[in-house]
mmCIF file of N, CA and C in Angstrom:
data_model
loop_
_atom_site.group_PDB
_atom_site.id
_atom_site.type_symbol
_atom_site.label_atom_id
_atom_site.label_comp_id
_atom_site.label_asym_id
_atom_site.label_seq_id
_atom_site.Cartn_x
_atom_site.Cartn_y
_atom_site.Cartn_z
ATOM 1 N N UNK A 1 0.830 -1.197 0.000
ATOM 2 C CA UNK A 1 0.000 0.000 0.000
ATOM 3 C C UNK A 1 0.869 1.252 0.000
ATOM 4 N N UNK A 2 0.362 2.257 -0.633
ATOM 5 C CA UNK A 2 1.054 3.543 -0.620
ATOM 6 C C UNK A 2 1.041 4.109 0.794
ATOM 7 N N UNK A 3 2.146 4.684 1.199
ATOM 8 C CA UNK A 3 2.241 5.285 2.539
ATOM 9 C C UNK A 3 2.480 6.787 2.478
ATOM 10 N N UNK A 4 2.998 7.277 1.329
ATOM 11 C CA UNK A 4 3.258 8.710 1.160
ATOM 12 C C UNK A 4 2.974 9.114 -0.281
ATOM 13 N N UNK A 5 2.663 10.403 -0.451
ATOM 14 C CA UNK A 5 2.378 10.962 -1.771
ATOM 15 C C UNK A 5 3.112 12.292 -1.884
ATOM 16 N N UNK A 6 3.572 12.602 -3.081
ATOM 17 C CA UNK A 6 4.234 13.887 -3.315
ATOM 18 C C UNK A 6 3.217 15.019 -3.232
ATOM 19 N N UNK A 7 3.607 16.071 -2.573
ATOM 20 C CA UNK A 7 2.744 17.242 -2.432
ATOM 21 C C UNK A 7 2.409 17.855 -3.787
ATOM 22 N N UNK A 8 3.288 17.674 -4.751
ATOM 23 C CA UNK A 8 3.093 18.238 -6.085
ATOM 24 C C UNK A 8 1.805 17.722 -6.721
ATOM 25 N N UNK A 9 1.486 16.457 -6.508
ATOM 26 C CA UNK A 9 0.257 15.891 -7.046
ATOM 27 C C UNK A 9 -0.961 16.567 -6.420
ATOM 28 N N UNK A 10 -0.915 16.751 -5.105
ATOM 29 C CA UNK A 10 -2.044 17.369 -4.403
ATOM 30 C C UNK A 10 -2.191 18.838 -4.788
ATOM 31 N N UNK A 11 -1.087 19.551 -4.855
ATOM 32 C CA UNK A 11 -1.168 20.976 -5.190
ATOM 33 C C UNK A 11 -1.610 21.189 -6.635
ATOM 34 N N UNK A 12 -1.256 20.266 -7.516
ATOM 35 C CA UNK A 12 -1.713 20.356 -8.904
ATOM 36 C C UNK A 12 -3.235 20.227 -8.960
ATOM 37 N N UNK A 13 -3.757 19.311 -8.198
ATOM 38 C CA UNK A 13 -5.206 19.141 -8.116
ATOM 39 C C UNK A 13 -5.859 20.393 -7.525
ATOM 40 N N UNK A 14 -5.256 20.945 -6.495
ATOM 41 C CA UNK A 14 -5.785 22.171 -5.891
ATOM 42 C C UNK A 14 -5.778 23.323 -6.893
ATOM 43 N N UNK A 15 -4.730 23.437 -7.683
ATOM 44 C CA UNK A 15 -4.663 24.496 -8.703
ATOM 45 C C UNK A 15 -5.829 24.369 -9.677
ATOM 46 N N UNK A 16 -6.145 23.132 -10.070
ATOM 47 C CA UNK A 16 -7.279 22.923 -10.973
ATOM 48 C C UNK A 16 -8.591 23.327 -10.315
ATOM 49 N N UNK A 17 -8.729 23.029 -9.035
ATOM 50 C CA UNK A 17 -9.945 23.430 -8.313
ATOM 51 C C UNK A 17 -10.062 24.950 -8.232
ATOM 52 N N UNK A 18 -8.937 25.616 -8.068
ATOM 53 C CA UNK A 18 -8.941 27.089 -8.054
ATOM 54 C C UNK A 18 -9.415 27.624 -9.394
ATOM 55 N N UNK A 19 -8.918 27.039 -10.475
ATOM 56 C CA UNK A 19 -9.308 27.484 -11.815
ATOM 57 C C UNK A 19 -10.805 27.308 -12.053
ATOM 58 N N UNK A 20 -11.390 26.287 -11.415
ATOM 59 C CA UNK A 20 -12.824 26.042 -11.560
ATOM 60 C C UNK A 20 -13.665 26.836 -10.561
ATOM 61 N N UNK A 21 -12.998 27.586 -9.680
ATOM 62 C CA UNK A 21 -13.739 28.342 -8.671
ATOM 63 C C UNK A 21 -14.310 27.468 -7.571
ATOM 64 N N UNK A 22 -13.699 26.304 -7.341
ATOM 65 C CA UNK A 22 -14.192 25.350 -6.347
ATOM 66 C C UNK A 22 -13.312 25.263 -5.099
ATOM 67 N N UNK A 23 -12.261 26.055 -5.028
ATOM 68 C CA UNK A 23 -11.286 25.890 -3.951
ATOM 69 C C UNK A 23 -11.862 26.195 -2.569
ATOM 70 N N UNK A 24 -12.665 27.246 -2.437
ATOM 71 C CA UNK A 24 -13.240 27.577 -1.129
ATOM 72 C C UNK A 24 -14.171 26.471 -0.645
ATOM 73 N N UNK A 25 -14.979 25.921 -1.555
ATOM 74 C CA UNK A 25 -15.845 24.786 -1.181
ATOM 75 C C UNK A 25 -15.002 23.594 -0.762
ATOM 76 N N UNK A 26 -13.936 23.342 -1.510
ATOM 77 C CA UNK A 26 -13.019 22.243 -1.198
ATOM 78 C C UNK A 26 -12.452 22.398 0.216
ATOM 79 N N UNK A 27 -11.953 23.605 0.535
ATOM 80 C CA UNK A 27 -11.383 23.829 1.871
ATOM 81 C C UNK A 27 -12.408 23.594 2.969
ATOM 82 N N UNK A 28 -13.631 24.009 2.729
ATOM 83 C CA UNK A 28 -14.692 23.807 3.722
ATOM 84 C C UNK A 28 -14.977 22.325 3.933
ATOM 85 N N UNK A 29 -14.758 21.517 2.908
ATOM 86 C CA UNK A 29 -15.025 20.076 2.992
ATOM 87 C C UNK A 29 -13.835 19.275 3.519
ATOM 88 N N UNK A 30 -12.666 19.900 3.592
ATOM 89 C CA UNK A 30 -11.467 19.198 4.081
ATOM 90 C C UNK A 30 -11.611 18.863 5.555
ATOM 91 N N UNK A 31 -11.161 17.690 5.910
ATOM 92 C CA UNK A 31 -11.112 17.274 7.310
ATOM 93 C C UNK A 31 -10.270 18.287 8.075
ATOM 94 N N UNK A 32 -10.821 18.812 9.167
ATOM 95 C CA UNK A 32 -10.136 19.858 9.942
ATOM 96 C C UNK A 32 -8.748 19.420 10.407
ATOM 97 N N UNK A 33 -8.599 18.146 10.691
ATOM 98 C CA UNK A 33 -7.305 17.631 11.159
ATOM 99 C C UNK A 33 -6.218 17.797 10.095
ATOM 100 N N UNK A 34 -6.587 17.655 8.819
ATOM 101 C CA UNK A 34 -5.601 17.703 7.735
ATOM 102 C C UNK A 34 -5.599 19.030 6.975
ATOM 103 N N UNK A 35 -6.529 19.915 7.285
ATOM 104 C CA UNK A 35 -6.613 21.199 6.569
ATOM 105 C C UNK A 35 -5.302 21.989 6.631
ATOM 106 N N UNK A 36 -4.634 22.108 7.786
ATOM 107 C CA UNK A 36 -3.366 22.855 7.804
ATOM 108 C C UNK A 36 -2.322 22.268 6.842
ATOM 109 N N UNK A 37 -2.207 20.951 6.814
ATOM 110 C CA UNK A 37 -1.233 20.323 5.904
ATOM 111 C C UNK A 37 -1.605 20.586 4.452
ATOM 112 N N UNK A 38 -2.893 20.608 4.148
ATOM 113 C CA UNK A 38 -3.340 20.809 2.772
ATOM 114 C C UNK A 38 -3.241 22.263 2.314
ATOM 115 N N UNK A 39 -3.235 23.187 3.258
ATOM 116 C CA UNK A 39 -3.117 24.602 2.877
ATOM 117 C C UNK A 39 -1.669 25.095 2.935
ATOM 118 N N UNK A 40 -0.774 24.259 3.437
ATOM 119 C CA UNK A 40 0.632 24.656 3.562
ATOM 120 C C UNK A 40 1.555 23.674 2.844
ATOM 121 N N UNK A 41 1.111 23.152 1.712
ATOM 122 C CA UNK A 41 1.914 22.188 0.963
ATOM 123 C C UNK A 41 3.213 22.833 0.478
ATOM 124 N N UNK A 42 4.299 22.111 0.642
ATOM 125 C CA UNK A 42 5.608 22.560 0.164
ATOM 126 C C UNK A 42 5.931 21.728 -1.070
ATOM 127 N N UNK A 43 6.183 22.399 -2.178
ATOM 128 C CA UNK A 43 6.418 21.704 -3.445
ATOM 129 C C UNK A 43 7.504 20.649 -3.319
ATOM 130 N N UNK A 44 7.207 19.480 -3.865
ATOM 131 C CA UNK A 44 8.196 18.414 -3.924
ATOM 132 C C UNK A 44 8.420 17.650 -2.639
ATOM 133 N N UNK A 45 7.620 17.903 -1.619
ATOM 134 C CA UNK A 45 7.813 17.188 -0.349
ATOM 135 C C UNK A 45 6.905 15.964 -0.297
ATOM 136 N N UNK A 46 7.209 15.072 0.640
ATOM 137 C CA UNK A 46 6.386 13.886 0.856
ATOM 138 C C UNK A 46 5.325 14.194 1.908
ATOM 139 N N UNK A 47 4.098 13.734 1.658
ATOM 140 C CA UNK A 47 2.994 13.881 2.610
ATOM 141 C C UNK A 47 2.527 12.488 3.012
ATOM 142 N N UNK A 48 2.111 12.313 4.256
ATOM 143 C CA UNK A 48 1.524 11.028 4.641
ATOM 144 C C UNK A 48 0.310 10.739 3.762
ATOM 145 N N UNK A 49 0.084 9.485 3.475
ATOM 146 C CA UNK A 49 -1.025 9.122 2.601
ATOM 147 C C UNK A 49 -2.360 9.596 3.182
ATOM 148 N N UNK A 50 -2.453 9.722 4.503
ATOM 149 C CA UNK A 50 -3.690 10.211 5.134
ATOM 150 C C UNK A 50 -4.027 11.632 4.675
ATOM 151 N N UNK A 51 -3.016 12.441 4.402
ATOM 152 C CA UNK A 51 -3.251 13.797 3.890
ATOM 153 C C UNK A 51 -3.825 13.710 2.473
ATOM 154 N N UNK A 52 -3.279 12.810 1.673
ATOM 155 C CA UNK A 52 -3.811 12.598 0.327
ATOM 156 C C UNK A 52 -5.234 12.086 0.361
ATOM 157 N N UNK A 53 -5.527 11.172 1.266
ATOM 158 C CA UNK A 53 -6.893 10.655 1.413
ATOM 159 C C UNK A 53 -7.835 11.789 1.817
ATOM 160 N N UNK A 54 -7.401 12.645 2.730
ATOM 161 C CA UNK A 54 -8.225 13.791 3.134
ATOM 162 C C UNK A 54 -8.477 14.710 1.941
ATOM 163 N N UNK A 55 -7.447 14.931 1.131
ATOM 164 C CA UNK A 55 -7.590 15.779 -0.060
ATOM 165 C C UNK A 55 -8.630 15.192 -1.011
ATOM 166 N N UNK A 56 -8.471 13.919 -1.378
ATOM 167 C CA UNK A 56 -9.363 13.330 -2.371
ATOM 168 C C UNK A 56 -10.757 13.058 -1.818
ATOM 169 N N UNK A 57 -10.880 12.879 -0.502
ATOM 170 C CA UNK A 57 -12.203 12.756 0.103
ATOM 171 C C UNK A 57 -12.956 14.076 -0.051
ATOM 172 N N UNK A 58 -12.272 15.191 0.178
ATOM 173 C CA UNK A 58 -12.898 16.510 0.002
ATOM 174 C C UNK A 58 -13.226 16.748 -1.470
ATOM 175 N N UNK A 59 -12.317 16.367 -2.364
ATOM 176 C CA UNK A 59 -12.577 16.523 -3.800
ATOM 177 C C UNK A 59 -13.813 15.730 -4.214
ATOM 178 N N UNK A 60 -13.916 14.527 -3.706
ATOM 179 C CA UNK A 60 -15.066 13.669 -4.018
ATOM 180 C C UNK A 60 -16.357 14.284 -3.489
ATOM 181 N N UNK A 61 -16.292 14.863 -2.285
ATOM 182 C CA UNK A 61 -17.472 15.464 -1.657
ATOM 183 C C UNK A 61 -17.980 16.680 -2.436
ATOM 184 N N UNK A 62 -17.145 17.262 -3.283
ATOM 185 C CA UNK A 62 -17.586 18.382 -4.117
ATOM 186 C C UNK A 62 -18.702 17.956 -5.069
ATOM 187 N N UNK A 63 -18.726 16.668 -5.398
ATOM 188 C CA UNK A 63 -19.766 16.158 -6.290
ATOM 189 C C UNK A 63 -19.700 16.762 -7.687
ATOM 190 N N UNK A 64 -18.509 16.995 -8.174
ATOM 191 C CA UNK A 64 -18.346 17.594 -9.503
ATOM 192 C C UNK A 64 -18.838 16.648 -10.587
ATOM 193 N N UNK A 65 -19.417 17.226 -11.614
ATOM 194 C CA UNK A 65 -19.892 16.444 -12.742
ATOM 195 C C UNK A 65 -18.747 15.966 -13.617
ATOM 196 N N UNK A 66 -19.095 15.066 -14.501
ATOM 197 C CA UNK A 66 -18.075 14.471 -15.373
ATOM 198 C C UNK A 66 -17.359 15.525 -16.213
ATOM 199 N N UNK A 67 -18.077 16.530 -16.691
ATOM 200 C CA UNK A 67 -17.420 17.543 -17.529
ATOM 201 C C UNK A 67 -16.370 18.317 -16.724
ATOM 202 N N UNK A 68 -16.660 18.632 -15.455
ATOM 203 C CA UNK A 68 -15.667 19.308 -14.619
ATOM 204 C C UNK A 68 -14.484 18.393 -14.321
ATOM 205 N N UNK A 69 -14.768 17.119 -14.065
ATOM 206 C CA UNK A 69 -13.688 16.169 -13.791
ATOM 207 C C UNK A 69 -12.791 16.000 -15.015
ATOM 208 N N UNK A 70 -13.403 15.961 -16.183
ATOM 209 C CA UNK A 70 -12.611 15.865 -17.412
ATOM 210 C C UNK A 70 -11.784 17.131 -17.615
ATOM 211 N N UNK A 71 -12.359 18.275 -17.291
ATOM 212 C CA UNK A 71 -11.625 19.544 -17.411
ATOM 213 C C UNK A 71 -10.409 19.531 -16.483
ATOM 214 N N UNK A 72 -10.583 19.028 -15.265
ATOM 215 C CA UNK A 72 -9.465 18.924 -14.320
ATOM 216 C C UNK A 72 -8.403 17.985 -14.889
ATOM 217 N N UNK A 73 -8.839 16.846 -15.407
ATOM 218 C CA UNK A 73 -7.895 15.905 -16.005
ATOM 219 C C UNK A 73 -7.138 16.507 -17.173
ATOM 220 N N UNK A 74 -7.838 17.262 -18.006
ATOM 221 C CA UNK A 74 -7.185 17.917 -19.136
ATOM 222 C C UNK A 74 -6.189 18.969 -18.659
ATOM 223 N N UNK A 75 -6.548 19.682 -17.598
ATOM 224 C CA UNK A 75 -5.666 20.699 -17.032
ATOM 225 C C UNK A 75 -4.362 20.057 -16.554
ATOM 226 N N UNK A 76 -4.498 18.955 -15.838
ATOM 227 C CA UNK A 76 -3.311 18.256 -15.339
ATOM 228 C C UNK A 76 -2.514 17.672 -16.512
ATOM 229 N N UNK A 77 -3.205 17.090 -17.472
ATOM 230 C CA UNK A 77 -2.529 16.507 -18.634
ATOM 231 C C UNK A 77 -1.748 17.570 -19.393
ATOM 232 N N UNK A 78 -2.333 18.754 -19.521
ATOM 233 C CA UNK A 78 -1.647 19.836 -20.227
ATOM 234 C C UNK A 78 -0.341 20.201 -19.532
ATOM 235 N N UNK A 79 -0.377 20.235 -18.201
ATOM 236 C CA UNK A 79 0.856 20.538 -17.469
ATOM 237 C C UNK A 79 1.885 19.434 -17.673
ATOM 238 N N UNK A 80 1.434 18.180 -17.679
ATOM 239 C CA UNK A 80 2.361 17.069 -17.895
ATOM 240 C C UNK A 80 2.953 17.130 -19.307
ATOM 241 N N UNK A 81 2.112 17.430 -20.273
ATOM 242 C CA UNK A 81 2.567 17.506 -21.661
ATOM 243 C C UNK A 81 3.612 18.588 -21.835
ATOM 244 N N UNK A 82 3.508 19.633 -21.053
ATOM 245 C CA UNK A 82 4.473 20.727 -21.143
ATOM 246 C C UNK A 82 5.742 20.460 -20.344
ATOM 247 N N UNK A 83 5.758 19.337 -19.637
ATOM 248 C CA UNK A 83 6.943 19.048 -18.825
ATOM 249 C C UNK A 83 8.163 18.830 -19.711
ATOM 250 N N UNK A 84 9.295 19.005 -19.145
ATOM 251 C CA UNK A 84 10.554 18.867 -19.883
ATOM 252 C C UNK A 84 10.681 17.489 -20.502
ATOM 253 N N UNK A 85 10.350 16.442 -19.750
ATOM 254 C CA UNK A 85 10.524 15.089 -20.256
ATOM 255 C C UNK A 85 9.683 14.855 -21.506
ATOM 256 N N UNK A 86 8.394 15.227 -21.453
ATOM 257 C CA UNK A 86 7.539 14.954 -22.598
ATOM 258 C C UNK A 86 7.897 15.835 -23.784
ATOM 259 N N UNK A 87 8.295 17.059 -23.538
ATOM 260 C CA UNK A 87 8.748 17.893 -24.650
ATOM 261 C C UNK A 87 10.012 17.323 -25.275
ATOM 262 N N UNK A 88 10.923 16.853 -24.426
ATOM 263 C CA UNK A 88 12.139 16.224 -24.926
ATOM 264 C C UNK A 88 11.779 14.981 -25.740
ATOM 265 N N UNK A 89 10.885 14.159 -25.171
ATOM 266 C CA UNK A 89 10.503 12.917 -25.835
ATOM 267 C C UNK A 89 9.895 13.204 -27.212
ATOM 268 N N UNK A 90 9.029 14.198 -27.283
ATOM 269 C CA UNK A 90 8.404 14.547 -28.552
ATOM 270 C C UNK A 90 9.463 15.045 -29.538
ATOM 271 N N UNK A 91 10.415 15.816 -29.031
ATOM 272 C CA UNK A 91 11.439 16.398 -29.887
ATOM 273 C C UNK A 91 12.367 15.379 -30.512
ATOM 274 N N UNK A 92 12.607 14.278 -29.850
ATOM 275 C CA UNK A 92 13.508 13.267 -30.409
ATOM 276 C C UNK A 92 12.752 12.067 -30.962
ATOM 277 N N UNK A 93 11.420 12.148 -31.019
ATOM 278 C CA UNK A 93 10.629 11.110 -31.657
ATOM 279 C C UNK A 93 10.346 9.885 -30.810
ATOM 280 N N UNK A 94 10.442 9.998 -29.513
ATOM 281 C CA UNK A 94 10.117 8.869 -28.655
ATOM 282 C C UNK A 94 8.610 8.679 -28.664
ATOM 283 N N UNK A 95 8.164 7.446 -28.785
ATOM 284 C CA UNK A 95 6.736 7.154 -28.867
ATOM 285 C C UNK A 95 6.080 7.190 -27.479
ATOM 286 N N UNK A 96 4.762 7.365 -27.444
ATOM 287 C CA UNK A 96 4.056 7.320 -26.156
ATOM 288 C C UNK A 96 4.297 6.005 -25.402
ATOM 289 N N UNK A 97 4.432 4.893 -26.122
ATOM 290 C CA UNK A 97 4.654 3.604 -25.474
ATOM 291 C C UNK A 97 5.991 3.582 -24.733
ATOM 292 N N UNK A 98 6.994 4.212 -25.300
ATOM 293 C CA UNK A 98 8.292 4.291 -24.629
ATOM 294 C C UNK A 98 8.169 5.111 -23.346
ATOM 295 N N UNK A 99 7.452 6.236 -23.425
ATOM 296 C CA UNK A 99 7.245 7.069 -22.241
ATOM 297 C C UNK A 99 6.435 6.301 -21.198
ATOM 298 N N UNK A 100 5.360 5.615 -21.637
ATOM 299 C CA UNK A 100 4.556 4.821 -20.701
ATOM 300 C C UNK A 100 5.393 3.719 -20.052
ATOM 301 N N UNK A 101 6.367 3.211 -20.772
ATOM 302 C CA UNK A 101 7.250 2.186 -20.220
ATOM 303 C C UNK A 101 8.016 2.667 -19.003
ATOM 304 N N UNK A 102 8.114 3.975 -18.856
ATOM 305 C CA UNK A 102 8.794 4.560 -17.697
ATOM 306 C C UNK A 102 7.840 4.760 -16.511
ATOM 307 N N UNK A 103 6.588 4.332 -16.642
ATOM 308 C CA UNK A 103 5.583 4.525 -15.588
ATOM 309 C C UNK A 103 6.047 4.071 -14.205
ATOM 310 N N UNK A 104 6.654 2.881 -14.076
ATOM 311 C CA UNK A 104 7.101 2.485 -12.733
ATOM 312 C C UNK A 104 8.092 3.481 -12.120
ATOM 313 N N UNK A 105 8.958 4.021 -12.936
ATOM 314 C CA UNK A 105 9.942 4.999 -12.446
ATOM 315 C C UNK A 105 9.238 6.280 -11.994
ATOM 316 N N UNK A 106 8.321 6.789 -12.822
ATOM 317 C CA UNK A 106 7.584 8.001 -12.471
ATOM 318 C C UNK A 106 6.716 7.774 -11.234
ATOM 319 N N UNK A 107 6.114 6.584 -11.157
ATOM 320 C CA UNK A 107 5.250 6.248 -10.013
ATOM 321 C C UNK A 107 6.053 6.317 -8.715
ATOM 322 N N UNK A 108 7.267 5.788 -8.757
ATOM 323 C CA UNK A 108 8.081 5.724 -7.536
ATOM 324 C C UNK A 108 8.530 7.091 -7.041
ATOM 325 N N UNK A 109 8.491 8.110 -7.911
ATOM 326 C CA UNK A 109 8.840 9.446 -7.435
ATOM 327 C C UNK A 109 7.598 10.233 -7.013
ATOM 328 N N UNK A 110 6.422 9.624 -7.177
ATOM 329 C CA UNK A 110 5.172 10.255 -6.763
ATOM 330 C C UNK A 110 4.597 9.595 -5.522
ATOM 331 N N UNK A 111 4.840 8.300 -5.363
ATOM 332 C CA UNK A 111 4.296 7.547 -4.230
ATOM 333 C C UNK A 111 5.377 6.710 -3.569
ATOM 334 N N UNK A 112 5.308 6.619 -2.260
ATOM 335 C CA UNK A 112 6.097 5.649 -1.517
ATOM 336 C C UNK A 112 5.146 4.492 -1.264
ATOM 337 N N UNK A 113 5.493 3.332 -1.739
ATOM 338 C CA UNK A 113 4.590 2.194 -1.643
ATOM 339 C C UNK A 113 3.678 2.156 -2.855
ATOM 340 N N UNK A 114 2.943 1.080 -2.994
ATOM 341 C CA UNK A 114 2.097 0.771 -4.147
ATOM 342 C C UNK A 114 3.006 0.542 -5.360
ATOM 343 N N UNK A 115 2.424 0.054 -6.424
ATOM 344 C CA UNK A 115 3.241 -0.151 -7.614
ATOM 345 C C UNK A 115 2.384 -0.114 -8.862
ATOM 346 N N UNK A 116 3.057 0.080 -9.967
ATOM 347 C CA UNK A 116 2.405 0.165 -11.266
ATOM 348 C C UNK A 116 3.135 -0.759 -12.230
ATOM 349 N N UNK A 117 2.359 -1.367 -13.117
ATOM 350 C CA UNK A 117 2.950 -2.261 -14.112
ATOM 351 C C UNK A 117 2.313 -1.967 -15.465
ATOM 352 N N UNK A 118 3.118 -1.937 -16.486
ATOM 353 C CA UNK A 118 2.638 -1.719 -17.844
ATOM 354 C C UNK A 118 2.785 -3.023 -18.607
ATOM 355 N N UNK A 119 1.676 -3.452 -19.194
ATOM 356 C CA UNK A 119 1.682 -4.672 -20.000
ATOM 357 C C UNK A 119 1.316 -4.290 -21.432
ATOM 358 N N UNK A 120 2.204 -4.555 -22.334
ATOM 359 C CA UNK A 120 1.940 -4.238 -23.740
ATOM 360 C C UNK A 120 1.066 -5.339 -24.332
ATOM 361 N N UNK A 121 -0.094 -4.944 -24.849
ATOM 362 C CA UNK A 121 -1.034 -5.913 -25.402
ATOM 363 C C UNK A 121 -0.854 -6.075 -26.912
ATOM 364 N N UNK A 122 -0.683 -4.963 -27.604
ATOM 365 C CA UNK A 122 -0.459 -4.908 -29.047
ATOM 366 C C UNK A 122 0.465 -3.730 -29.295
ATOM 367 N N UNK A 123 0.917 -3.537 -30.505
ATOM 368 C CA UNK A 123 1.863 -2.429 -30.743
ATOM 369 C C UNK A 123 1.395 -1.071 -30.220
ATOM 370 N N UNK A 124 0.095 -0.792 -30.284
ATOM 371 C CA UNK A 124 -0.391 0.511 -29.836
ATOM 372 C C UNK A 124 -1.354 0.408 -28.660
ATOM 373 N N UNK A 125 -1.420 -0.752 -28.020
ATOM 374 C CA UNK A 125 -2.328 -0.960 -26.891
ATOM 375 C C UNK A 125 -1.549 -1.461 -25.686
ATOM 376 N N UNK A 126 -1.930 -0.944 -24.520
ATOM 377 C CA UNK A 126 -1.266 -1.366 -23.281
ATOM 378 C C UNK A 126 -2.275 -1.356 -22.147
ATOM 379 N N UNK A 127 -1.969 -2.103 -21.107
ATOM 380 C CA UNK A 127 -2.768 -2.114 -19.890
ATOM 381 C C UNK A 127 -1.868 -1.653 -18.754
ATOM 382 N N UNK A 128 -2.342 -0.669 -18.021
ATOM 383 C CA UNK A 128 -1.628 -0.147 -16.862
ATOM 384 C C UNK A 128 -2.335 -0.681 -15.627
ATOM 385 N N UNK A 129 -1.618 -1.420 -14.793
ATOM 386 C CA UNK A 129 -2.186 -1.993 -13.575
ATOM 387 C C UNK A 129 -1.543 -1.314 -12.379
ATOM 388 N N UNK A 130 -2.389 -0.869 -11.462
ATOM 389 C CA UNK A 130 -1.912 -0.185 -10.265
ATOM 390 C C UNK A 130 -2.367 -0.985 -9.047
ATOM 391 N N UNK A 131 -1.453 -1.268 -8.132
ATOM 392 C CA UNK A 131 -1.779 -2.024 -6.921
ATOM 393 C C UNK A 131 -1.418 -1.206 -5.684
ATOM 394 N N UNK A 132 -2.223 -1.321 -4.650
ATOM 395 C CA UNK A 132 -1.943 -0.622 -3.395
ATOM 396 C C UNK A 132 -2.161 0.870 -3.478
ATOM 397 N N UNK A 133 -3.117 1.295 -4.300
ATOM 398 C CA UNK A 133 -3.363 2.713 -4.573
ATOM 399 C C UNK A 133 -4.680 3.125 -3.922
ATOM 400 N N UNK A 134 -4.626 3.754 -2.741
ATOM 401 C CA UNK A 134 -5.860 4.051 -2.007
ATOM 402 C C UNK A 134 -6.750 5.101 -2.651
ATOM 403 N N UNK A 135 -6.256 5.838 -3.632
ATOM 404 C CA UNK A 135 -7.064 6.886 -4.256
ATOM 405 C C UNK A 135 -7.941 6.339 -5.381
ATOM 406 N N UNK A 136 -7.762 5.084 -5.767
ATOM 407 C CA UNK A 136 -8.511 4.515 -6.886
ATOM 408 C C UNK A 136 -10.012 4.479 -6.612
ATOM 409 N N UNK A 137 -10.424 4.533 -5.377
ATOM 410 C CA UNK A 137 -11.850 4.452 -5.045
ATOM 411 C C UNK A 137 -12.604 5.745 -5.361
ATOM 412 N N UNK A 138 -11.875 6.809 -5.653
ATOM 413 C CA UNK A 138 -12.527 8.096 -5.885
ATOM 414 C C UNK A 138 -12.844 8.319 -7.365
ATOM 415 N N UNK A 139 -14.086 8.677 -7.642
ATOM 416 C CA UNK A 139 -14.481 9.027 -9.002
ATOM 417 C C UNK A 139 -13.623 10.188 -9.499
ATOM 418 N N UNK A 140 -13.305 11.103 -8.606
ATOM 419 C CA UNK A 140 -12.466 12.264 -8.942
ATOM 420 C C UNK A 140 -11.168 11.814 -9.618
ATOM 421 N N UNK A 141 -10.592 10.729 -9.157
ATOM 422 C CA UNK A 141 -9.347 10.195 -9.723
ATOM 423 C C UNK A 141 -9.632 9.358 -10.966
ATOM 424 N N UNK A 142 -10.625 8.497 -10.892
ATOM 425 C CA UNK A 142 -10.882 7.561 -11.994
ATOM 426 C C UNK A 142 -11.279 8.275 -13.286
ATOM 427 N N UNK A 143 -12.093 9.327 -13.198
ATOM 428 C CA UNK A 143 -12.487 10.056 -14.405
ATOM 429 C C UNK A 143 -11.307 10.840 -14.922
#
């Protein structure tokens, strides 16, 4: 099971909520015990998984519709696409499958514990399996 999560993941989600005008509602829904940790995230630090659970529990309680959840996902994807690695990969012609092959490495810098496995099914098809990931129960994450 995952025991820690990078604050960068949580703050990225919070940034998307701010863009949607949902941040104040989110803060009101945050568990009071974890609210200080969630409002004082330090970029690139490790947070106990309980802080991440508190974050995604509040996100789930927002009851956002699928279109808002997709917008959040697109917002996060856009930031990832603009990252140095993906820009580099695109510039030298590395395929998405090669980048996806690095999923276990990327996962390990985002979570302590849990694991991810990529299984190539066909040349352009793959299955990503995640184990020990407590956030999978949230629609906010799955959409």
